[in-house]
Coordinates of C-alpha atoms in Angstrom, one line a residue:
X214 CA 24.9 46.6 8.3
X215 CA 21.2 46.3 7.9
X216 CA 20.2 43.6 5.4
X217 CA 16.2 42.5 4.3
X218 CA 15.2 39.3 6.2
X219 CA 12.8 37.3 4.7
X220 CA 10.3 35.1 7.6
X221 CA 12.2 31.9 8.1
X222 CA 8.9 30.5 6.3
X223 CA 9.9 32.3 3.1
X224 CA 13.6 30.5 3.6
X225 CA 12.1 27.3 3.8
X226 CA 12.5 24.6 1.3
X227 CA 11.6 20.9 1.3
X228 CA 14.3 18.5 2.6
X229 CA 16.8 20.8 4.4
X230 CA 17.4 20.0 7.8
X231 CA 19.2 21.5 11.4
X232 CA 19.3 18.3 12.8
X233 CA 19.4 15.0 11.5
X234 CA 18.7 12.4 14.1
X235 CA 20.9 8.9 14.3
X236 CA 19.4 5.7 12.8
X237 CA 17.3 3.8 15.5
X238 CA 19.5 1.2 16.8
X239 CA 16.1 -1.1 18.1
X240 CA 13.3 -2.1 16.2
X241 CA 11.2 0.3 14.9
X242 CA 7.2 1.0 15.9
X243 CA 4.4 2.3 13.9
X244 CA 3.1 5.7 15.4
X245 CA -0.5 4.7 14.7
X246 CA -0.4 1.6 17.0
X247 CA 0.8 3.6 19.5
X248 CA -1.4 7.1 19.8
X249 CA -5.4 7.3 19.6
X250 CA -6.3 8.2 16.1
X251 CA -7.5 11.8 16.8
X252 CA -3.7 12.9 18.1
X253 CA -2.3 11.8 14.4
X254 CA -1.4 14.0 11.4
X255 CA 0.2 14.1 8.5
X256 CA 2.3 16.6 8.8
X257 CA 2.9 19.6 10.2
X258 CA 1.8 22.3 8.6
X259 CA 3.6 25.1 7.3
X260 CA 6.8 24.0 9.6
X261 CA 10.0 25.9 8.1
X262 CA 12.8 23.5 6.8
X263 CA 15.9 25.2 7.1
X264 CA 19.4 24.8 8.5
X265 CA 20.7 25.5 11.6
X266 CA 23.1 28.0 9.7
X267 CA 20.1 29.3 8.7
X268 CA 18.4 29.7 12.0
X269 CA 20.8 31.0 13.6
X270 CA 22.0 33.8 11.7
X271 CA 18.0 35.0 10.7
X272 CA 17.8 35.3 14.6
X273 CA 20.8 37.2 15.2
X274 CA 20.3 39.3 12.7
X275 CA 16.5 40.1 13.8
X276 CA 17.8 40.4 17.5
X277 CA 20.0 43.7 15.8
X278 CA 16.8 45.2 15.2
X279 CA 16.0 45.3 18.4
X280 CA 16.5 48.3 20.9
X281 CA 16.2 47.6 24.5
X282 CA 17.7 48.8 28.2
X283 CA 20.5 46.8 27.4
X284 CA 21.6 49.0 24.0
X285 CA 20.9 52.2 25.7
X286 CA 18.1 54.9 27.3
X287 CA 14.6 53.4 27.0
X288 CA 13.1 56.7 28.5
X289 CA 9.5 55.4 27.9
X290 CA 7.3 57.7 30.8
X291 CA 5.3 56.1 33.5
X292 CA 6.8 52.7 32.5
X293 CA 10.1 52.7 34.5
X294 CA 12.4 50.8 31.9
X295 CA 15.3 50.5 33.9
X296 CA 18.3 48.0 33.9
X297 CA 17.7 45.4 36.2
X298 CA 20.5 43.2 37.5
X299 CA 21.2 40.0 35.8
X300 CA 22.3 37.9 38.8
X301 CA 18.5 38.3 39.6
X302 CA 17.3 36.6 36.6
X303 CA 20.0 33.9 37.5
X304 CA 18.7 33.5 40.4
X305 CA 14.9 33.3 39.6
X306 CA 16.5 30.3 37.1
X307 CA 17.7 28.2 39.8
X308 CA 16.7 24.5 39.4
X309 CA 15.4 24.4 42.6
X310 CA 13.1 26.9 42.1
X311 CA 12.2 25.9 37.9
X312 CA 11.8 22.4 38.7
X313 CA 9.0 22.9 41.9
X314 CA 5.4 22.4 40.9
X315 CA 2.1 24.9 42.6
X316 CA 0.0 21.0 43.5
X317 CA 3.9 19.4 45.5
X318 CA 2.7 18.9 49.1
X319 CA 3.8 22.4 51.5
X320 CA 6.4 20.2 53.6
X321 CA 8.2 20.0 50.3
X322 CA 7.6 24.0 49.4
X323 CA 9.0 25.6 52.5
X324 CA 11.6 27.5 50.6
X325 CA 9.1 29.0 48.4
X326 CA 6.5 29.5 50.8
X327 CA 9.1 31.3 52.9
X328 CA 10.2 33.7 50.2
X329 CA 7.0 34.7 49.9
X330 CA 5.8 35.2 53.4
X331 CA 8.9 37.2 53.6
X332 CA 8.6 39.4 50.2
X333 CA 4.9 40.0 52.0
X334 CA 6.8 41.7 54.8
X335 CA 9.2 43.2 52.5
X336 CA 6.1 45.2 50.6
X337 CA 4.3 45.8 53.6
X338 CA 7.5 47.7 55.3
X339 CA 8.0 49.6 51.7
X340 CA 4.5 50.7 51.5
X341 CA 3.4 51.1 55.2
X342 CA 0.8 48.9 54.9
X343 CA -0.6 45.8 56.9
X344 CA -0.9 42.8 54.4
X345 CA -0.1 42.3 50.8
X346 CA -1.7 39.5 48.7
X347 CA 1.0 38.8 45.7
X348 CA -1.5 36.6 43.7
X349 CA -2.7 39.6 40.9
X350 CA -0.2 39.0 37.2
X351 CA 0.0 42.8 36.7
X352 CA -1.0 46.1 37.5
X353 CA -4.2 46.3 36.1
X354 CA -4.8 43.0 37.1
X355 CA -3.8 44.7 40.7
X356 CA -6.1 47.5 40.0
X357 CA -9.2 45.3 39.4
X358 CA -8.3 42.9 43.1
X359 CA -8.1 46.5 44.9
X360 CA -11.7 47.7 43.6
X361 CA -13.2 44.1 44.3
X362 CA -11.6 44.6 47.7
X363 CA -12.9 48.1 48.2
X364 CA -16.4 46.9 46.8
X365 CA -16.6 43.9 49.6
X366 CA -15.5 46.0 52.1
X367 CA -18.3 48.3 51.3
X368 CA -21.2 45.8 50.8
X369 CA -19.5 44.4 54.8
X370 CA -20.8 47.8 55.9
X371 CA -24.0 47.5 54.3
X372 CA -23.7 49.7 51.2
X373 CA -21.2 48.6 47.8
X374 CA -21.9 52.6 46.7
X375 CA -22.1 53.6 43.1
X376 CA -19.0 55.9 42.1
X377 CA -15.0 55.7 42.5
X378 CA -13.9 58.9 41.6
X379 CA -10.5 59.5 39.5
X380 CA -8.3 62.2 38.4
X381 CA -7.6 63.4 34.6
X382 CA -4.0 62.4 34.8
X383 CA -4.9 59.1 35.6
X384 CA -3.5 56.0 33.9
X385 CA -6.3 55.0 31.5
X386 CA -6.7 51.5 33.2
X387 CA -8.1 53.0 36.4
X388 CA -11.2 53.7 35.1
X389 CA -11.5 50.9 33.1
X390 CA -11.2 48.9 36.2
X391 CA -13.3 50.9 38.2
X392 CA -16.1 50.1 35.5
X393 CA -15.6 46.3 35.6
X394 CA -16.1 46.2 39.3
X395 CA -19.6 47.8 38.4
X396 CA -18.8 51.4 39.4
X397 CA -19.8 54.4 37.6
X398 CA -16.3 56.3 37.3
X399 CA -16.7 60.6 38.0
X400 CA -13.7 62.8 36.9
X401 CA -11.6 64.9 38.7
X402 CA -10.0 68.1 37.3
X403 CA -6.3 69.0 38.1
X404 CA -5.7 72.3 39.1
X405 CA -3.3 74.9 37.4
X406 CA -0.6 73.4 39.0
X407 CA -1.1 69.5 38.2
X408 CA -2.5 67.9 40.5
X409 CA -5.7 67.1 42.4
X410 CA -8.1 69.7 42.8
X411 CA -8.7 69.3 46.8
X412 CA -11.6 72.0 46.3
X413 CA -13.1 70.2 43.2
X414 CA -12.7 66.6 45.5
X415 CA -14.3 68.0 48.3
X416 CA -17.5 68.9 46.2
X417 CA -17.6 65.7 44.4
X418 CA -17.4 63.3 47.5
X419 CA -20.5 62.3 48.7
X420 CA -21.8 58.8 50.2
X421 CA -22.0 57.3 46.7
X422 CA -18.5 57.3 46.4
X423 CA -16.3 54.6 47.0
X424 CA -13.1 55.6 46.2
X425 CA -10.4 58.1 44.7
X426 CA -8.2 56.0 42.8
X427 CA -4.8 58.7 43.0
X428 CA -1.7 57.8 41.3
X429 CA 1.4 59.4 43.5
X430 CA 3.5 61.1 42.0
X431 CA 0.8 61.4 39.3
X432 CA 1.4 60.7 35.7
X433 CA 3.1 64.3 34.7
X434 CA 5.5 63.0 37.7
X435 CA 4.3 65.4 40.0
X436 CA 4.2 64.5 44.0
X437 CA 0.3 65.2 45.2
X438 CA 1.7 67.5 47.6
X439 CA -2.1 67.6 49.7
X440 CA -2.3 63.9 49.6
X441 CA -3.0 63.8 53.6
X442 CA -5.4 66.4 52.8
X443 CA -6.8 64.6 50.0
X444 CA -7.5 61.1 52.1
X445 CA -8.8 63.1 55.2
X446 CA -11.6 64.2 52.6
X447 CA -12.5 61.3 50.7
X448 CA -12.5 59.4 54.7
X449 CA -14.6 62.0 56.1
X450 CA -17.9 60.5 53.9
X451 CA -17.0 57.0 54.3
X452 CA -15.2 56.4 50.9
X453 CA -11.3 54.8 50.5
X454 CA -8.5 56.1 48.8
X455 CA -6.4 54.0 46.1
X456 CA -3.3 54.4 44.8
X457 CA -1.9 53.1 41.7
X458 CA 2.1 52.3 43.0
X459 CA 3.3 52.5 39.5
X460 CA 5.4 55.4 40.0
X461 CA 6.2 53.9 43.3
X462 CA 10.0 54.1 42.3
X463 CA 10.1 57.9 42.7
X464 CA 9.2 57.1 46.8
X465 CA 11.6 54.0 47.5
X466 CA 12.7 54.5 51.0
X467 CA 11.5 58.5 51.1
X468 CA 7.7 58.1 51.9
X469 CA 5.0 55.5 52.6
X470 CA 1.9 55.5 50.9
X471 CA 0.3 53.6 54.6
X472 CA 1.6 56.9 55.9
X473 CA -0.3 59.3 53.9
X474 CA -3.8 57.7 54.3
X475 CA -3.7 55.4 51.5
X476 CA -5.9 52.6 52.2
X477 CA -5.1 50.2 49.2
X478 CA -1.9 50.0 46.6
X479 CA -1.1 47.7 43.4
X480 CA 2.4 47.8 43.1
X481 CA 4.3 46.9 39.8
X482 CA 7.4 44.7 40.8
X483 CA 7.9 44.3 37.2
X484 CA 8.6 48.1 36.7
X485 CA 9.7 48.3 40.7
X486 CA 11.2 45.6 41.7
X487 CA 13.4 44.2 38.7
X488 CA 12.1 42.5 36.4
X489 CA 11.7 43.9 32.6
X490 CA 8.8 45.9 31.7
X491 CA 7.0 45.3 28.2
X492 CA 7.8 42.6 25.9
X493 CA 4.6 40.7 27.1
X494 CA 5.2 39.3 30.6
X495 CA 5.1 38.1 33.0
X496 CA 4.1 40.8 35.3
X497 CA 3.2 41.2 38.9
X498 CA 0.6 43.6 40.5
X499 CA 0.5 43.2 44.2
X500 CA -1.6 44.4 46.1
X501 CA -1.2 45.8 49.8
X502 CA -3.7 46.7 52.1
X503 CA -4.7 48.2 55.5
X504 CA -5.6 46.2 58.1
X505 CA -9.4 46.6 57.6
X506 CA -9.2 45.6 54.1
X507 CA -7.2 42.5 55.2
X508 CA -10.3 40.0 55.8
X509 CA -11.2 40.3 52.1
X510 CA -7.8 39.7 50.4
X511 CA -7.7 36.5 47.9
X512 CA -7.3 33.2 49.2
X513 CA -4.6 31.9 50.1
X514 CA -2.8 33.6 52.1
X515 CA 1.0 32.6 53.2
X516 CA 1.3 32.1 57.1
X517 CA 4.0 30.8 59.2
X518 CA 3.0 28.7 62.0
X519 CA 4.4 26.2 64.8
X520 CA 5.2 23.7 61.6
X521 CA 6.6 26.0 59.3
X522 CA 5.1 28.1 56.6
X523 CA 2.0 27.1 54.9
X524 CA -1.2 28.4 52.8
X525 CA -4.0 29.8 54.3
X526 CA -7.2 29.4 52.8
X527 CA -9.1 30.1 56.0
X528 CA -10.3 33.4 55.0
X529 CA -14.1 33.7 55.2
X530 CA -14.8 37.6 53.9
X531 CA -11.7 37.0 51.2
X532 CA -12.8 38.2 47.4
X533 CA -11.5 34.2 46.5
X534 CA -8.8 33.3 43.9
X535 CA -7.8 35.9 41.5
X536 CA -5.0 34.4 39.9
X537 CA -4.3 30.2 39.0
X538 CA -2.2 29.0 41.9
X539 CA -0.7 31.6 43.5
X540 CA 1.1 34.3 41.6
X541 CA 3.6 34.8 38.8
X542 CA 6.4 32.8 41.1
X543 CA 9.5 33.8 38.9
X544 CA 8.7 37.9 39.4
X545 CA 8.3 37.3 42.8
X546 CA 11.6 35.8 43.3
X547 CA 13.4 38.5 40.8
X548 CA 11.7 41.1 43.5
X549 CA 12.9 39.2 46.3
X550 CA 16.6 38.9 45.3
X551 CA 16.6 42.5 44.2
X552 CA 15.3 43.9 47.6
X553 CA 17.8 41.7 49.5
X554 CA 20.5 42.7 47.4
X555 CA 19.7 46.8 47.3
X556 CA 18.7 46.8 50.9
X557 CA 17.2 49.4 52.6
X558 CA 20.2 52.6 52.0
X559 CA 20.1 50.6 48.0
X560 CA 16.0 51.4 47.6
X561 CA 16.6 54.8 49.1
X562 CA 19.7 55.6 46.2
X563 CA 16.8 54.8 43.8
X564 CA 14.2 57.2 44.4
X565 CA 17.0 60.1 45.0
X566 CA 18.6 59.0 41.6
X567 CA 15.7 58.8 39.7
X568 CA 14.3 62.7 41.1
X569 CA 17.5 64.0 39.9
X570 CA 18.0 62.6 36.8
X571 CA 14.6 63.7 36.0
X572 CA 15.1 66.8 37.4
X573 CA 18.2 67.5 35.7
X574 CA 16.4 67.0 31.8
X575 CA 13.6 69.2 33.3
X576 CA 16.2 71.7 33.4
X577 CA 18.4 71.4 30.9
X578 CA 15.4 70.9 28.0
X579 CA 13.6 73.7 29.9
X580 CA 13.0 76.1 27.4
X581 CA 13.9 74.6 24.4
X582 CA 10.7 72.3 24.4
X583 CA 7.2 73.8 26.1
X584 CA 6.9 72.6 30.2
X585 CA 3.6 73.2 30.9
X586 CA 3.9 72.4 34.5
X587 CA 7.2 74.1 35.4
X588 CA 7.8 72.5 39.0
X589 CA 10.6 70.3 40.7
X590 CA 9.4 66.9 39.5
X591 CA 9.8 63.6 40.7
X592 CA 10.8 60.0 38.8
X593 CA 9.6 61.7 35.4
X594 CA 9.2 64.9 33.2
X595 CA 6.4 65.9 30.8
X596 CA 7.3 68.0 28.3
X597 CA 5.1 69.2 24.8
X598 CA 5.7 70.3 21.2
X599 CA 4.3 73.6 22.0
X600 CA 7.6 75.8 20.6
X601 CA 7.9 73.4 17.9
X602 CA 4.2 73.6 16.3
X603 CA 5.2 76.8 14.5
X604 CA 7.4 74.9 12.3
X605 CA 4.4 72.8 11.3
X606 CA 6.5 69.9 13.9
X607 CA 4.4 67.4 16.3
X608 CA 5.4 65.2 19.2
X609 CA 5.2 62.1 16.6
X610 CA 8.2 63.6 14.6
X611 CA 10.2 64.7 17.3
X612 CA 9.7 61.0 18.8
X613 CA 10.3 59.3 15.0
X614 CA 13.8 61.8 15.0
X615 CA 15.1 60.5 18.3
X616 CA 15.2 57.1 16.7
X617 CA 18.0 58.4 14.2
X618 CA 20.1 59.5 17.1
X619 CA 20.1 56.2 18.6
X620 CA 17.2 57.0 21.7
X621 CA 13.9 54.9 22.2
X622 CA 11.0 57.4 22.2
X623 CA 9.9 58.7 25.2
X624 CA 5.9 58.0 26.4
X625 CA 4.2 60.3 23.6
X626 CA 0.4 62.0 24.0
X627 CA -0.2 60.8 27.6
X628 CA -1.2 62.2 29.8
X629 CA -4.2 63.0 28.0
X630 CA -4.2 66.7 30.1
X631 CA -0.9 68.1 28.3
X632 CA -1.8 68.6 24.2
X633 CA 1.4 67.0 22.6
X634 CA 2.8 65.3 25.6
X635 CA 6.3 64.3 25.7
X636 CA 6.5 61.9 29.0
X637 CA 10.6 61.1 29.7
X638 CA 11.5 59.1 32.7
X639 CA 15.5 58.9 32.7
X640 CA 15.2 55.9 36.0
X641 CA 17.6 55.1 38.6
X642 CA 20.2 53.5 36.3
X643 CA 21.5 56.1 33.6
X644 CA 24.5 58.1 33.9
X645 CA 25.1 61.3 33.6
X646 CA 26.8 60.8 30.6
X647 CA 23.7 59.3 29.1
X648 CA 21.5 62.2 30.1
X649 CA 23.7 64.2 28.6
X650 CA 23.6 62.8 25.1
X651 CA 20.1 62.3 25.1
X652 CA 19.9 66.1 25.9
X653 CA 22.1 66.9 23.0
X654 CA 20.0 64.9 21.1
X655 CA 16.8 66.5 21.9
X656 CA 18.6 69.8 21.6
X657 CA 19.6 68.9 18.0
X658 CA 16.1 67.8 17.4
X659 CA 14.6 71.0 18.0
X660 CA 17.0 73.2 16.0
X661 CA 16.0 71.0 13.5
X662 CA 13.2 71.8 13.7
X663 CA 13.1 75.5 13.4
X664 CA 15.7 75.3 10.3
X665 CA 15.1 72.1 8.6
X666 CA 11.5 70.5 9.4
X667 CA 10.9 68.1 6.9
X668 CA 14.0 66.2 8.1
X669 CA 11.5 65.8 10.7
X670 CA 8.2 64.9 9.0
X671 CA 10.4 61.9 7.0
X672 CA 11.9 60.6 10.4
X673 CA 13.3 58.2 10.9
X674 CA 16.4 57.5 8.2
X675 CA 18.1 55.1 9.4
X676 CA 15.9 51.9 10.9
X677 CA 15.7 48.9 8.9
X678 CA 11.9 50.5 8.0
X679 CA 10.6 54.2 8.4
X680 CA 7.3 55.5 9.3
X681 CA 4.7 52.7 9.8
X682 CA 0.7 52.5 9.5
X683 CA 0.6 53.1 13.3
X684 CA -3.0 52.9 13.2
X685 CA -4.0 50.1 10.6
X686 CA -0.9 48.1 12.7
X687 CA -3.3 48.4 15.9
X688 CA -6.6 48.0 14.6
X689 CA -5.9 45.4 11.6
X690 CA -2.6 43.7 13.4
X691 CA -1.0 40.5 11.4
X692 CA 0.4 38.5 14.6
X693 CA 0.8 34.5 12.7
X694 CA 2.2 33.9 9.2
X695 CA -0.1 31.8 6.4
X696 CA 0.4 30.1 3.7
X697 CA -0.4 32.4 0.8

């Protein structure tokens, strides 16, 4: 049953309470004698009054609106919204670990210290790479600390450069990052089959470049099958090769981006490494390094020495702090228990699972929606509304329909390459029996939309609201209620 609910502002009304508090069994004070004039008010303003009755059930009922991993597929591409085990959350929520502060002394932080120096070695081992600073809060955040890296390793050798060099496919923060570093960002064309044009790179590198900032497997979830190619040519005129890790879940355990020639890496643990994606944070965008990279990573640095672990400052060439502190502590931990837990057969499971299940919608939608790159794929499938523009259908309607069968919309328009993207990442965690009805679903979907489009165009029937001002939402968003 989906009912209207009013904000619990509009339920308010003078006098009700969800509390009461006892009588004061002492003396009472005056608040003004006791707090500087400026910290006084009135009131507060526009503070609901309501009961607890009240409260409570306008929460549960807005939490119904909700769709999340835990009511079903959340096949949002390039975004990895898998389950993630709750013991991990328990454990990030241990007292010991809430109740320690970033300024107590590091004699009384060894446990955290040490979870961190290890989770360092963790990420290194994963990636094949040297050192890891786990201070950046996301992945774009990870993204800017690998160009500033790049950029000081560059000026160390006498020349910063002008260009970093990135691929059509590529996640749209790259180049945004790029260009806050001060870089002047060049793109690369994929070739017919999706990926990096080595020919196109070759003629593009020069010694103005700094870096190739490669996503692998790119953002249409295809491996870049020349990457060692692709580093020995972008090393051979003094440039560095980046990788945005996001898709990092399709290698677990298979293949090391260290190995390939990748020089720098952001990783996501909060798509990776279990803890939720979206919703606002808190992230985590490590980033891991190469050894000659190392000198410039952001101070401090955890170390373990003859009296115990502690924080290393000591880093003369380092880019300094680019976080508060020293990272989004709770993620780490989350990543830490989950690696523990999965082990290194567990991470393995988790690339192969996610491959197939991709694999297996690649195949079984094949046909019935437009593949424009029709090759084994990894982590995720890109599909478009090719077939279904005849019937006057788009990618919005087909993504407003899955709603009525009980689906989250895949990742829709991106990559920016593929006209009417459809970008589906099943993850790790869904059954077969999941894929299967999502298939039926999407199956359904387009038969609808040869025989009975404007079901389509009206989608979707039965949320609490239809079809929204997607746009004015963006540009013109309400976030706080006011008193009208």
């Amino acid at each position: 049953m989906v009912r209207d609910e009013p904000l619990i502002f509009e339920r308010s009304k003078p006098g009700k309470r969800g509390f009461p508090l006892p009588e004061l069994d002492v003396s009472g004070r005056d608040v003004a004698e006791l707090l500087p004039k400026g910290y006084l008010r009135d009131d507060i303003a526009g503070f609901p009054e309501v009961s607890e009755v009240e409260v409570v059930r306008h929460f549960t009922r807005l939490s119904t609106w909700n769709y999340g991993v835990d009511t079903g597929l959340y096949p949002l591409g390039s975004c990895t919204m898998k389950y993630n085990p709750k013991v991990n959350e328990k454990v990030a929520r241990e007292e010991n670990f809430l109740l320690s502060h970033p300024y107590q002394p590091e004699e009384l932080s060894q446990g955290n210290l040490e979870l961190m120096y290890q989770l360092e070695r963790f990420l290194n081992e994963i990636t094949g790479m040297d050192r890891t600073t786990l201070q950046p809060a996301a992945g774009a955040h990870g993204e800017l600390t690998g160009m500033l890296l790049i950029r000081a390793y560059l000026t160390s050798k006498g020349n910063p450069r002008k260009k970093v060099l990135i691929p059509d496919s590529a996640h749209g923060t790259n180049p945004a990052s790029a260009s806050i570093v001060g870089y002047q960002v060049v793109k690369v064309k994929s070739d017919e089959r999706g990926c990096v044009d080595s020919a196109e790179l070759d003629r593009l590198v020069d010694e103005d470049v700094a870096a190739l900032m490669i996503t692998n497997p790119n953002t249409l979830g295809l491996f870049e099958e020349e990457i060692v190619k692709i580093a020995d040519i972008v090393h051979r005129k003094g440039a560095l090769l980046y990788m945005d890790g996001a898709n990092l879940n399709a290698l677990l355990g298979k293949a090391r981006p260290g190995d390939m020639g990748v020089d720098a890496i952001h990783l996501n643990l909060h798509k990776t490494f279990s803890t939720p994606h979206g919703g606002g944070g808190p992230g985590s965008g490590p980033v891991a390094v190469k050894e000659h990279l190392a000198p410039f990573l952001p101070v401090p640095l955890v170390e373990k020495g003859a009296n115990g672990y502690y924080l290393n400052y000591d880093l003369p060439h380092s880019i300094g702090k680019v976080r508060t502190f020293y990272a989004n502590f709770g993620v780490l931990i989350k990543a830490y228990a989950y690696i523990l837990t999965m082990g290194a057969v567990g991470l393995e499971k988790v690339a192969e699972r996610a491959v197939v299940a991709a694999n297996y919608l690649r195949v079984k939608l094949r046909g019935v929606y437009h593949l424009p790159y029709d090759r084994i794929c990894m982590h995720e499938v890109v599909f478009s509304d090719k077939n279904q523009e005849q019937y006057g259908v788009k990618t919005l309607d087909i993504a407003k329909r899955l709603l009525d069968y009980g689906f989250h919309p895949p990742t829709i328009y991106f990559p920016l390459i593929v006209p009417g993207a459809l970008m589906i990442e099943p993850t790790d965690t869904e059954t077969k029996e999941e894929l299967d009805s999502f298939i039926e679903a999407m199956k359904e979907i387009a038969r609808e939309a040869k025989e009975k489009p404007e079901l389509l165009h009206s989608a979707p029937h039965i949320t609490k609201v239809s079809r929204l001002d997607e746009v004015g939402a963006a540009r013109n968003p309400i976030l706080r209620w006011r008193k009208k």
